[in-house]
Coordinates of C-alpha atoms and ligand atoms in Angstrom, one line a residue:
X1 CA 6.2 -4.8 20.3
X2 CA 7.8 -1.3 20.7
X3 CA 8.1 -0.3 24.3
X4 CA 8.6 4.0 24.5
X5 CA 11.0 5.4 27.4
X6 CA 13.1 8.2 28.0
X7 CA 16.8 8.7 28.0
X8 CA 16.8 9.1 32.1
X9 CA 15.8 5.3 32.1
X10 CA 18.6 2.5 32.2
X11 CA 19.0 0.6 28.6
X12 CA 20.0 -3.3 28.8
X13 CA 19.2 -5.2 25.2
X14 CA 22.1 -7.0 23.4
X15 CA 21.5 -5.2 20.2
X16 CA 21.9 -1.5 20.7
X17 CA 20.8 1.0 17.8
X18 CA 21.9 4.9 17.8
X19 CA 19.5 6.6 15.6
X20 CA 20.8 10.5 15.2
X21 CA 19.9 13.2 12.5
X22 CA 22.6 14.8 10.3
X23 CA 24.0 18.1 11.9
X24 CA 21.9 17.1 15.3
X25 CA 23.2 16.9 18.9
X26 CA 22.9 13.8 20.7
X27 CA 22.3 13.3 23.6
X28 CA 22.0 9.8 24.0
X29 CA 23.5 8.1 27.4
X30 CA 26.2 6.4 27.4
X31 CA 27.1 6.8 23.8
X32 CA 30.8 9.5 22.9
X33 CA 29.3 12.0 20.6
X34 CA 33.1 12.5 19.6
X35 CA 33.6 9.2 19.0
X36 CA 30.2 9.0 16.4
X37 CA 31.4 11.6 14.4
X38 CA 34.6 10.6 14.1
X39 CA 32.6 7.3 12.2
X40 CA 31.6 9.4 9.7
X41 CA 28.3 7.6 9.0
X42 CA 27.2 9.3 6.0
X43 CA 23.1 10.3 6.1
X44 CA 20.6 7.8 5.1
X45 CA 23.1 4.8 6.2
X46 CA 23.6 2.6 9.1
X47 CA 27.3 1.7 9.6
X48 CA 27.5 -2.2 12.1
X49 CA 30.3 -1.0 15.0
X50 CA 32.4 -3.9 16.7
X51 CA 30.3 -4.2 20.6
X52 CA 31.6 -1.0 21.8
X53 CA 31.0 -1.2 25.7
X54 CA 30.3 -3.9 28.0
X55 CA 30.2 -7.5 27.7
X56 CA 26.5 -8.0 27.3
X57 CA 26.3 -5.4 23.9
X58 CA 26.0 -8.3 21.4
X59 CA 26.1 -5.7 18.5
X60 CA 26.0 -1.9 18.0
X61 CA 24.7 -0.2 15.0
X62 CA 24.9 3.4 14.2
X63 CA 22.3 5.4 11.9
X64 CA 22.3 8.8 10.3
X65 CA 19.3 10.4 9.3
X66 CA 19.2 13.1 6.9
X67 CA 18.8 16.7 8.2
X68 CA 16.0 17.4 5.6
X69 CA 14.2 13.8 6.7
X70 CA 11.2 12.8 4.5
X71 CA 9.1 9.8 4.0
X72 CA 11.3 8.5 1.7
X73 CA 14.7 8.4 3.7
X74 CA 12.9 7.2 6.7
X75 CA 11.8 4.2 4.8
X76 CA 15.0 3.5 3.3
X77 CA 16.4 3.6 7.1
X78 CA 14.2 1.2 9.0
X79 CA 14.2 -0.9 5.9
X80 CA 18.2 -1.1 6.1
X81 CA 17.7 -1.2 10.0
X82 CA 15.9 -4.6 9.1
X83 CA 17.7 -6.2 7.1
X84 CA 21.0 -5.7 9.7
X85 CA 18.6 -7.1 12.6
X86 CA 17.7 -10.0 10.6
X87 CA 21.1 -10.6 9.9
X88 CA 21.6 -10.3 13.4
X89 CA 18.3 -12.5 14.5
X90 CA 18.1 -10.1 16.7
X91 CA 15.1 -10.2 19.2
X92 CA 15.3 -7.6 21.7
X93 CA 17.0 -4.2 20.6
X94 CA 17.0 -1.1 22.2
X95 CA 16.9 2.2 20.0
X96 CA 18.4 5.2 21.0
X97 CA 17.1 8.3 19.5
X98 CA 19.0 11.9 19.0
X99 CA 17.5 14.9 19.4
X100 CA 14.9 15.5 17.0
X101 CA 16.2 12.8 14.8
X102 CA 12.6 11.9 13.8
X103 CA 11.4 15.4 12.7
X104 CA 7.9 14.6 13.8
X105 CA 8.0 11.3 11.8
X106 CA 7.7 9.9 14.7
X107 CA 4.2 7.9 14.0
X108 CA 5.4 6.8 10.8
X109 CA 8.6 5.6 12.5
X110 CA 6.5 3.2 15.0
X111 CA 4.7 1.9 12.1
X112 CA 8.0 0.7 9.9
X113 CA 9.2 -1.1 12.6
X114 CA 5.7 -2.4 13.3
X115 CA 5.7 -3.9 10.3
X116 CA 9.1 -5.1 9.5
X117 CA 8.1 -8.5 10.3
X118 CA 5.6 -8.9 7.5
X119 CA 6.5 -11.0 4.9
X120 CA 3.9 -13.5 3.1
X121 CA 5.7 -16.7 4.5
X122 CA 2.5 -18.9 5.0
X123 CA 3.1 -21.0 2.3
X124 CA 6.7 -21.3 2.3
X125 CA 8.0 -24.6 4.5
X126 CA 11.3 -25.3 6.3
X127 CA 12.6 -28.1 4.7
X128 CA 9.4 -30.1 6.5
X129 CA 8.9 -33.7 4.5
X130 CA 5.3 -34.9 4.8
X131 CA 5.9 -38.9 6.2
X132 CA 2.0 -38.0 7.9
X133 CA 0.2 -36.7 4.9
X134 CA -2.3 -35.0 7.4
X135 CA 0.3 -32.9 9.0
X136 CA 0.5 -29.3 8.6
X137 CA 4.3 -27.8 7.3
X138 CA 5.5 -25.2 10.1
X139 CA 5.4 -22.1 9.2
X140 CA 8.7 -20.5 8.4
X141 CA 10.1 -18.5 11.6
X142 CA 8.7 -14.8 11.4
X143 CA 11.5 -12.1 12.2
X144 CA 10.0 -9.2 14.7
X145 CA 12.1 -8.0 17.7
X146 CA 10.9 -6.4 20.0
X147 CA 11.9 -2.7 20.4
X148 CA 12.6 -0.1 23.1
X149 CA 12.7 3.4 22.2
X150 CA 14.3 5.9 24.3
X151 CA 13.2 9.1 23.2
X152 CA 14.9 12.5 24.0
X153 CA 13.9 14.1 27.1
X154 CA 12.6 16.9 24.7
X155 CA 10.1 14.6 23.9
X156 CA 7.0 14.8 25.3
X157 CA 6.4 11.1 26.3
X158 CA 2.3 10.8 26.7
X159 CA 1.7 12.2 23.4
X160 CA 4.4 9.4 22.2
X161 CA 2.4 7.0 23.7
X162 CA -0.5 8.0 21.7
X163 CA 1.2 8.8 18.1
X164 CA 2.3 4.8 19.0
X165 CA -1.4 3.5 19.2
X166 CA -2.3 5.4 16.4
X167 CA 0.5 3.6 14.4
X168 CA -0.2 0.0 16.2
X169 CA -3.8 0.4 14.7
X170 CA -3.2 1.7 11.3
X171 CA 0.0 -0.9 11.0
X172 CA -3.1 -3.6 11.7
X173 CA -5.4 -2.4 9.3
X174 CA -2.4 -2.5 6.8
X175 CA -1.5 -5.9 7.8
X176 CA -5.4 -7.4 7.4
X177 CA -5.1 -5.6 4.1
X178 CA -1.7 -6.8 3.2
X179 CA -2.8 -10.8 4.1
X180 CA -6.6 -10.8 2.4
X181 CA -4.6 -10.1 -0.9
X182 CA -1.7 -12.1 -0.6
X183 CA -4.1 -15.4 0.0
X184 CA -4.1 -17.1 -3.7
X185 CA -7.8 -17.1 -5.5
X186 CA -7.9 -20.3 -5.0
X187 CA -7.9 -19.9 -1.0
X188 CA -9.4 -16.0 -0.9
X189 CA -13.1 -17.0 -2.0
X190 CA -15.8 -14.5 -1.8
X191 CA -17.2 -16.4 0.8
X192 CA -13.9 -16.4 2.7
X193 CA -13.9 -12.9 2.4
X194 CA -17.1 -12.2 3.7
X195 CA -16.0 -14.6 6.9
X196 CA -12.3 -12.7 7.3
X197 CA -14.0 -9.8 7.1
X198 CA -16.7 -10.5 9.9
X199 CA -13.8 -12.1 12.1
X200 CA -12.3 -8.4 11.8
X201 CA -15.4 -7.3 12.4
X202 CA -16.2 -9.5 15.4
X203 CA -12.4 -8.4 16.8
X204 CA -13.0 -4.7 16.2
X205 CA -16.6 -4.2 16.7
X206 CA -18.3 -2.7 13.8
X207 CA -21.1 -4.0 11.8
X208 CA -21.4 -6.6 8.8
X209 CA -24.3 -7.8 6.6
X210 CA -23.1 -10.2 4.2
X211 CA -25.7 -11.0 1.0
X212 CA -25.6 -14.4 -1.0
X213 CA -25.9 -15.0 -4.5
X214 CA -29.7 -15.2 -4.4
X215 CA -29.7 -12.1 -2.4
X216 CA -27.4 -10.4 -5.1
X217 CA -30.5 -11.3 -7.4
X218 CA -32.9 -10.4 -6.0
X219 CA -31.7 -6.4 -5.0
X220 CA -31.0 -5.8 -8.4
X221 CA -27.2 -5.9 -8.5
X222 CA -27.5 -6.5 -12.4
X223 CA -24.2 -5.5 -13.3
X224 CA -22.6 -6.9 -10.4
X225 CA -24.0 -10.0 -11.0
X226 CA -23.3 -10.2 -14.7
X227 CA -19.7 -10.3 -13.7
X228 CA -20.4 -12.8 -10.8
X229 CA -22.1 -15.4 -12.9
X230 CA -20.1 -16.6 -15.1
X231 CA -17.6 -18.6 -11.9
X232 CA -19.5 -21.7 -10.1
X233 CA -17.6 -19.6 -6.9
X234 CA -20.7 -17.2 -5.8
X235 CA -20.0 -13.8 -5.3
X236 CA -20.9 -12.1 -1.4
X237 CA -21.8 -8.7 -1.2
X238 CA -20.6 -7.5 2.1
X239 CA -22.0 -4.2 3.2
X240 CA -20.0 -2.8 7.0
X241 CA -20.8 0.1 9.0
X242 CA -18.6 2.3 12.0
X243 CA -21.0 4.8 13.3
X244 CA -19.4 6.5 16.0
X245 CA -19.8 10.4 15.4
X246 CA -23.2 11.5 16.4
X247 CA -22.4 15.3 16.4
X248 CA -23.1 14.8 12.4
X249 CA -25.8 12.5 10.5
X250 CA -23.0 12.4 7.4
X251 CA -22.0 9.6 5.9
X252 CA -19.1 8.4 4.1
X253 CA -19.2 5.6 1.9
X254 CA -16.0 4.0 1.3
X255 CA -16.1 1.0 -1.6
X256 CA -13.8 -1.1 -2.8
X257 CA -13.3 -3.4 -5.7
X258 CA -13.4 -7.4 -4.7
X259 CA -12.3 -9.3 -7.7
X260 CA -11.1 -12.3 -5.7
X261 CA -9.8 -13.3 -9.2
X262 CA -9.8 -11.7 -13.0
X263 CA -9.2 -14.0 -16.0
X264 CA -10.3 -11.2 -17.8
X265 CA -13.5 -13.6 -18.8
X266 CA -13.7 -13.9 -22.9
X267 CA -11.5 -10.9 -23.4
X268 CA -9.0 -13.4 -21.4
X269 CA -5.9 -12.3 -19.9
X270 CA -2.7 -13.5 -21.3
X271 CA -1.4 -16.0 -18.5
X272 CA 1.5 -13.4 -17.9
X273 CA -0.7 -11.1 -16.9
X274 CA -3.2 -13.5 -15.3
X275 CA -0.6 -14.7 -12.1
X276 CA -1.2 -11.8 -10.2
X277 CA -4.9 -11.6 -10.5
X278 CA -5.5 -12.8 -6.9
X279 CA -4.4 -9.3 -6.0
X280 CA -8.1 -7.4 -8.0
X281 CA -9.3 -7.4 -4.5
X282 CA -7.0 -4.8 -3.4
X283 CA -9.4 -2.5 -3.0
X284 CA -11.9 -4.3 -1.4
X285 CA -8.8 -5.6 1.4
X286 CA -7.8 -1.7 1.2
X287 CA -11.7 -0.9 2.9
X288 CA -11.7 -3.8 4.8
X289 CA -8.4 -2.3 6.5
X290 CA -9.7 0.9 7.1
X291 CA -12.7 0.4 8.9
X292 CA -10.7 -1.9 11.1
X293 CA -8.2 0.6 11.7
X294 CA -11.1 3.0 12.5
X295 CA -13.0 1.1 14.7
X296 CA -9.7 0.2 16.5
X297 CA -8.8 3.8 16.9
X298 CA -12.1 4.8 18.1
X299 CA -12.2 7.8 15.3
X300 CA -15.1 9.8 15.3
X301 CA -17.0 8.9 11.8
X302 CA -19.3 7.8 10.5
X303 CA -18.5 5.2 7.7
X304 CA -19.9 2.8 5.3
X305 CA -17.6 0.0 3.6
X306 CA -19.0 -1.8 0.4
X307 CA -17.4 -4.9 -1.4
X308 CA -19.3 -6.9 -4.3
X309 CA -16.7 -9.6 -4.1
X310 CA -16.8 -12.2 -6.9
X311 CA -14.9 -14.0 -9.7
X312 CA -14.3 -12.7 -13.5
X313 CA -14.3 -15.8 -15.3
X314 CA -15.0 -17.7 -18.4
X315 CA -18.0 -20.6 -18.6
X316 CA -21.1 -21.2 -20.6
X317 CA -23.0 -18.5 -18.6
X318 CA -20.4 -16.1 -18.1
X319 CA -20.9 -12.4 -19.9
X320 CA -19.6 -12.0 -23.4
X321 CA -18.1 -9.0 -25.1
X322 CA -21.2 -7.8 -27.0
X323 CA -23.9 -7.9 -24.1
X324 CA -25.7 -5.4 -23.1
X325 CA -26.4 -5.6 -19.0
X326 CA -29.0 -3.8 -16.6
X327 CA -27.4 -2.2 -13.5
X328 CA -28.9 -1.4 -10.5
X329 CA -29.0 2.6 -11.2
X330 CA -31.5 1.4 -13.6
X331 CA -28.9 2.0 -16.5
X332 CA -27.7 -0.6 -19.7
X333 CA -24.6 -1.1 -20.4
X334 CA -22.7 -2.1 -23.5
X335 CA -20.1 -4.1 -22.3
X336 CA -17.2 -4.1 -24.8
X337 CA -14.8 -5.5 -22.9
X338 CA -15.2 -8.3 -20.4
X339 CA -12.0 -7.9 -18.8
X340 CA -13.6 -4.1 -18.1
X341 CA -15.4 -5.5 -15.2
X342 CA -14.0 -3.8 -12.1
X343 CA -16.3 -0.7 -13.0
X344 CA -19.4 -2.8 -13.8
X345 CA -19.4 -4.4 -10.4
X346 CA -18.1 -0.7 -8.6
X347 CA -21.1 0.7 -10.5
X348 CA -23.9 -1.5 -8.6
X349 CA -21.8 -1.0 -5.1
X350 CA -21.7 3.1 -5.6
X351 CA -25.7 3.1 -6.7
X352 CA -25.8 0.7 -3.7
X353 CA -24.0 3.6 -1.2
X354 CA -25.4 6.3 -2.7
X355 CA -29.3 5.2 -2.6
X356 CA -29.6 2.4 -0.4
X357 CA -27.2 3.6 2.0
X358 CA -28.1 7.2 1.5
X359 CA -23.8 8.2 1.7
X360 CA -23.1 11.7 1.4
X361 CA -19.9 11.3 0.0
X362 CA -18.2 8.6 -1.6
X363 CA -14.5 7.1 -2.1
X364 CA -14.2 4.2 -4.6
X365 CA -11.0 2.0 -4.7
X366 CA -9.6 -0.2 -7.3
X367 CA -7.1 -2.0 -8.7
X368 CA -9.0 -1.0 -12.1
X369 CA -6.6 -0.1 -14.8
X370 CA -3.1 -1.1 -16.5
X371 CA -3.7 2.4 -17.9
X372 CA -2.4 3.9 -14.6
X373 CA 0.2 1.6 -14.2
X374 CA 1.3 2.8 -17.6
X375 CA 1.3 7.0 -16.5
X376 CA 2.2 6.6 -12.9
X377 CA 3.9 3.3 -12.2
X378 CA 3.8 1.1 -9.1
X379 CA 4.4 3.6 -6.3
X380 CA 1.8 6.7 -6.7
X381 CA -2.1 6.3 -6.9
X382 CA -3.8 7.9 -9.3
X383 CA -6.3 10.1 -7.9
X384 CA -9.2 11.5 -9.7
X385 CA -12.0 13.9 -8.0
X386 CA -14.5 16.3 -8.8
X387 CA -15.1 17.1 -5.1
X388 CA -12.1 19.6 -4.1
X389 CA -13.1 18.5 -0.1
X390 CA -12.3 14.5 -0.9
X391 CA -9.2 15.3 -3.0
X392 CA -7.8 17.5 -0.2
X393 CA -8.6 14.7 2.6
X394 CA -6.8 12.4 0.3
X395 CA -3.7 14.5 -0.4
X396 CA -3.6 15.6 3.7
X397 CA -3.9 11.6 4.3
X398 CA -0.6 11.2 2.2
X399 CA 1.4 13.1 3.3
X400 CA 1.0 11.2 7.2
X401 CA 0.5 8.1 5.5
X402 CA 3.4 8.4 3.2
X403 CA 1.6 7.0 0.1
X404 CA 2.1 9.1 -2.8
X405 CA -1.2 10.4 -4.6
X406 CA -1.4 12.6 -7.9
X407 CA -4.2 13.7 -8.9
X408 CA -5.9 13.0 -12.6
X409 CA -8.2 15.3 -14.8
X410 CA -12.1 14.8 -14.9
X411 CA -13.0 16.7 -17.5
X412 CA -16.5 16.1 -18.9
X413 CA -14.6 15.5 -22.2
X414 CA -13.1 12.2 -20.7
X415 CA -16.7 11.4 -20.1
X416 CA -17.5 11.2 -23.4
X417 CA -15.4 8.4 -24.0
X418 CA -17.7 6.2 -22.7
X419 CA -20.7 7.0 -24.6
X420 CA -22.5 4.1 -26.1
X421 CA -23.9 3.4 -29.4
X422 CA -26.2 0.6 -28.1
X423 CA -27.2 1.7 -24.5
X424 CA -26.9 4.4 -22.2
X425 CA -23.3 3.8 -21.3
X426 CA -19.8 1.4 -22.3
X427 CA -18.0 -0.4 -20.1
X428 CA -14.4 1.2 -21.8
X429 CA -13.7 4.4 -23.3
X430 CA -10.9 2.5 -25.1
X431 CA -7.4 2.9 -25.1
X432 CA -7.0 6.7 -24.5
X433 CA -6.8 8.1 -20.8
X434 CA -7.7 4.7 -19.6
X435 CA -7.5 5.6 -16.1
X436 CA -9.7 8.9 -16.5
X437 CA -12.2 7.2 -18.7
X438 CA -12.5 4.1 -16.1
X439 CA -13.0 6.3 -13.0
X440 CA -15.9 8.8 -14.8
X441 CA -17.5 5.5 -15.6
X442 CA -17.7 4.9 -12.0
X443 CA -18.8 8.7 -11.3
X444 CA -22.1 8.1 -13.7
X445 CA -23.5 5.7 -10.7
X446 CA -22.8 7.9 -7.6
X447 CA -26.2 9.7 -8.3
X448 CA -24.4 13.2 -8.1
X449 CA -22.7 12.9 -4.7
X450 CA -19.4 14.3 -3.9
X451 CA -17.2 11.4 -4.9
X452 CA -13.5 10.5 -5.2
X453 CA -11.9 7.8 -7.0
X454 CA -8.3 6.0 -6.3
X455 CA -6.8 4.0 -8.6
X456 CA -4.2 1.4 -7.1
X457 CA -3.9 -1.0 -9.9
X458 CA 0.1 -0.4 -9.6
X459 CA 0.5 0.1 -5.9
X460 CA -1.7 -2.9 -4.6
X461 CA 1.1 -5.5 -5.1
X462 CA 4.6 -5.6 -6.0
X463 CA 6.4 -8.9 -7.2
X464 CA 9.3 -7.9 -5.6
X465 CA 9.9 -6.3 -2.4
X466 CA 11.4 -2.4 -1.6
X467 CA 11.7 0.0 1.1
X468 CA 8.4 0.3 2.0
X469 CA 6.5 -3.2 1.9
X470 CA 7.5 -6.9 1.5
X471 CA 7.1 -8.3 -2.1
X472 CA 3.7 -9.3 -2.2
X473 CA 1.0 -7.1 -1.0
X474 CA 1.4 -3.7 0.4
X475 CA -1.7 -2.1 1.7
X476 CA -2.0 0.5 0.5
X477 CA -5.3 2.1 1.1
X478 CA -5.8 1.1 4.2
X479 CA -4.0 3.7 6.1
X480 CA -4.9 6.4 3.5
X481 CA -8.5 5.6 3.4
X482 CA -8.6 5.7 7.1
X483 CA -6.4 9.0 7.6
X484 CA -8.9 10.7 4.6
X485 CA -12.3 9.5 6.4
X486 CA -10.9 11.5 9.9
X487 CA -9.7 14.5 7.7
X488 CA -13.6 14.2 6.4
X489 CA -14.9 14.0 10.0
X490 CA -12.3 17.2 11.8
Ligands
BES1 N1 -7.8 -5.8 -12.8 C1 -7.5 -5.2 -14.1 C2 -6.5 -4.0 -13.9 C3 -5.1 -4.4 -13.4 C4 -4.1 -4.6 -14.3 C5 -4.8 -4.4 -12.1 C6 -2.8 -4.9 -13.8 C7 -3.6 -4.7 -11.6 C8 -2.6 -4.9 -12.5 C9 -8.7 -4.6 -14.7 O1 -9.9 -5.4 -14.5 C10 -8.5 -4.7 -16.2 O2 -8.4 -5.7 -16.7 N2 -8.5 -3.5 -16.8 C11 -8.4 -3.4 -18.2 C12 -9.4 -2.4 -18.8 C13 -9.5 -2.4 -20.3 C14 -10.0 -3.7 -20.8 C15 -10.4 -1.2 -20.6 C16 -7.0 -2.9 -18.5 O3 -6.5 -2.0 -17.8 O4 -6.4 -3.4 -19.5
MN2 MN1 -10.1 -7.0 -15.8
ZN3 ZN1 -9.9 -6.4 -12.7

C-alpha cells in the first residue's frame, strides 16, 4: 500500500528512505542537506546510513537519482531500493522525496514499488514436512511494505492521488498477467483460463462469453481447432467486452495468443526449449490484463478481448506437418510446420474480431517467434504495423509504460514468403524474417482493418530476474495494451 502526503506532515516509520535527484535541492524535513552531500552518493545508487536521528529510525537509506532520470535508472533504483528493504524486512517505510526528483515519473514510480512484492512463490515451501498428506504447504512469506510518500510541497497532491490509482490499476492488470503465465500447463488449463479470466471479470465488471470445444466446432474455428485437437485438454474460446465510450460506435479488438502449452506437436520442441512452454499464453494473460486494467480504471473505450486458448500437442489426432486445414476466413492452409501454430489459432480469433465482432481496428499479441528473440532479444517487442494510428498508440504507450517497442517492416515482399504451393496460404515463410513473415500471416485474416501486431515471444518471461520484473513472468502487454487502447480512444 503506498499512502501519498506532503512534506508539512510529521514522518514516524522505522525505515526512512531520502530519495533526491543529482544537482536537485532538497527540501526534505528533518534531513541536513550539508550533511547528504558530504555522502557523496553517487547517481543511480542507494548508500545504507548508520540510524542518523532519534531512537525509533531503525535504518536510514539515501538515494541519488540521476539528473537526466529515465525509465531505465528509475528501475534500477526501486529495484536496488528492494533488495535493501528486504534485507531490512522492512514493513513500514516512509519515503522522502526531493524536489523534482521523479521528473514526472511519478506514475511509474508508484507502480515499481507496487509491485516489488511479486515474485512467483506459490510453489515454493518453507521447510513444511507433510506428516498430514492432505495439508496444504504455507506459502513462503511475501515481502511488501507498506510505503508513505511525502512529496514536495511543489507537488500538486490531488493530481498525485490520481497518477497513484492509475498506477494501482495498471500494476493489477500486470500482476493478473504476470500470475496466469507463471501457473505451470499442467495447472493453467484452458478451462482454468476461461474461469480466471471470468473471476477478473466478475471483480472488474466487464463481460465474458466463454465457448466449449463443441462450440469451437460448430462456429467454424477450423484452424483453431486443428491446433486444439490433437490434446485430450479442450481448448475454450473466450470472447470479453468493456464498452464504456458511447461518444463513438468504434471498436477495438485486442487478441491474444493462448497456447496454455506448445510441444511444438510433430515438429516437437527439443525438451530445452519445451520447459518454458507454459509461458505461449503470454499474450492471451497480456489481454486478459488489459481489459482488467481498463475496466478498473474506468477508461473511456470501447474494447473487445479474444483468446482461442488451447494445447499444441502430439496424439493420434493431432495435426501433422503436411496437412492442409480450413480456417474460419474461409481460407486453406498448408501447414508446414506444426510448431507454427500460434498464427493458425490467431488467424480464426482475428477473422473472429474482424467479422463476428465487427472491430474496427485490431491489435494481435503473441509470444509467436524465436525469430524475434533472435533480432531483438528479451527486453524490446517487436512491433509490426501497417496502420501508422496503432503503431503511434503503441509507441506513445511505451514510453509511460516503460516497455521498449521497435518497430519491424511489412513490406508486401515479406508477404510473399508465405505463399503456398498447395493452398491459399503456409503456415511459415521459413527461416528468413521469421518475425515479419509470422505477423503478415496474421494480417491476411484481419479482413483489411487497420491492424497492429506485437511480438513478445522474448519479453513474456524471463528465467531469471532483473530490474524491472521478478524471474518468471513479467507482463508485459498488459500495461501497454491498455495505455495504446486510451491513446486510440483521446
Ligand atoms: N511459441 C513459439 C515461439 C516462442 C519461442 C515463444 C521461444 C517464446 C520463446 C512458437 O509457437 C514457435 O514455435 N515458433 C516457431 C515458428 C517456426 C516453426 C516457423 C519458431 O519461432 O521457431
Ligand atoms: Mn510453436
Ligand atoms: Zn507457440
Amino acid at each position: 500500500m503506498i499512502t501519498l502526503k506532503t512534506h508539512s506532515q510529521p514522518a514516524g516509520s522505522t525505515v526512512k528512505v531520502v530519495l533526491t535527484g543529482e544537482n536537485k535541492p532538497c527540501h526534505c524535513p528533518g534531513v541536513d542537506q550539508d550533511a547528504l552531500k558530504a555522502l557523496a552518493v553517487k547517481p543511480g545508487t542507494i548508500k545504507t546510513l548508520n540510524a542518523l536521528e532519534g531512537e525509533t529510525l531503525r535504518a536510514a537509506l539515501y538515494g541519488v537519482l540521476p539528473e537526466k532520470l529515465g525509465y531505465d535508472a528509475l528501475e534500477e533504483m526501486a529495484s536496488l531500493l528492494s533488495k535493501e528493504l528486504k534485507a531490512l524486512k522492512a514493513k513500514q517505510v516512509d519515503i522522502l522525496l526531493g524536489d523534482d526528483a521523479l521528473q514526472g515519473l511519478s506514475e511509474a514510480f508508484y507502480k515499481q514499488l507496487l509491485l516489488m512484492d511479486d515474485q512467483f512463490t506459490h510453489y515454493q515451501t518453507t521447510g513444511f514436512a507433510p506428516i498430514d498428506p492432505s495439508a496444504k504447504a504455507p506459502d513462503k512469506e511475501v515481502f511488501q511494505p507498506d510505503f508513505t510518500l511525502y512529496l514536495p510541497d511543489s507537488f500538486d497532491l490531488a493530481a498525485e492521488e490520481g497518477r497513484l490509482q492509475t498506477a494501482a490499476h495498471l500494476a493489477g492488470g500486470i500482476r493478473s498477467a504476470r500470475r496466469l503465465v507463471n501457473e505451470p500447463a499442467n495447472v493453467m488449463s484452458p478451462q482454468r483460463l476461461a474461469e480466471d479470466a471470468q473471476a477478473l471479470a466478475r471483480e472488474h465488471g466487464f463481460e465474458i462469453e466463454v465457448f466449449d470445444e463443441k462450440q469451437i466446432q460448430q462456429m467454424g474455428l477450423q484452424a483453431f481447432w486443428s491446433v486444439a485437437k490433437g490434446s485430450d485438454t479442450p481448448p475454450r474460446f473466450l470472447v470479453m467486452r468493456y464498452m464504456n465510450n458511447p461518444d463513438t460506435n468504434e471498436l477495438l479488438a485486442l487478441v491474444g495468443k493462448g497456447l496454455t502449452y506448445d510441444s511444438g506437436g510433430y515438429a516437437v520442441k527439443p525438451a530445452t526449449g519445451m520447459v518454458t512452454m507454459h509461458c505461449d499464453m503470454g499474450g492471451a494473460a497480456a489481454v486478459i490484463g488489459a481489459i482488467s486494467a481498463l475496466t478498473a480504471m474506468k477508461a473511456k473505450v470501447n474494447v473487445v478481448a479474444v483468446v482461442a486458448a488451447c494445447e499444441n500437442m502430439i496424439s493420434g489426432h493431432a495435426y501433422r506437418n503436411g496437412d492442409i486445414i480450413g480456417s474460419l476466413a474461409g481460407k486453406y492452409i498448408e501447414v508446414v510446420n506444426t510448431d507454427a501454430e500460434g498464427r493458425l489459432t490467431l488467424a480464426d480469433a482475428i477473422t473472429y474480431a474482424a467479422t463476428v465482432l465487427k472491430a474496427d481496428k485490431i491489435i494481435d499479441i503473441a509470444t509467436l517467434t524465436g525469430a524475434a528473440i533472435v533480432a531483438l532479444g528479451e527486453e524490446i517487442t517487436g512491433v509490426v504495423a501497417d496502420d501508422e494510428g496503432i503503431w503511434q498508440a503503441v509507441q506513445a504507450a511505451s514510453q509511460t509504460s516503460g516497455d521498449k517497442v521497435w518497430r519491424m517492416p511489412h513490406d508486401e515482399c515479406l508477404a510473399k514468403h508465405n505463399k503456398s504451393e498447395r493452398a491459399d496460404i503456409k503456415n511459415s515463410g521459413g527461416r528468413q524474417a521469421g518475425t515479419a513473415t509470422a505477423a503478415l500471416f496474421c494480417r491476411a485474416f484481419a479482413f483489411g482493418k487497420p491492424w497492429g501486431h506485437l511480438d513478445i515471444a522474448g519479453t513474456a518471461y524471463h528465467e531469471g530476474a532483473n530490474a524491472k520484473a521478478p524471474a518468471g513472468a513479467t507482463g508485459v502487454g498488459a500495461e501497454l495494451l491498455a495505455r495504446a487502447a486510451i491513446e486510440l480512444f483521446k
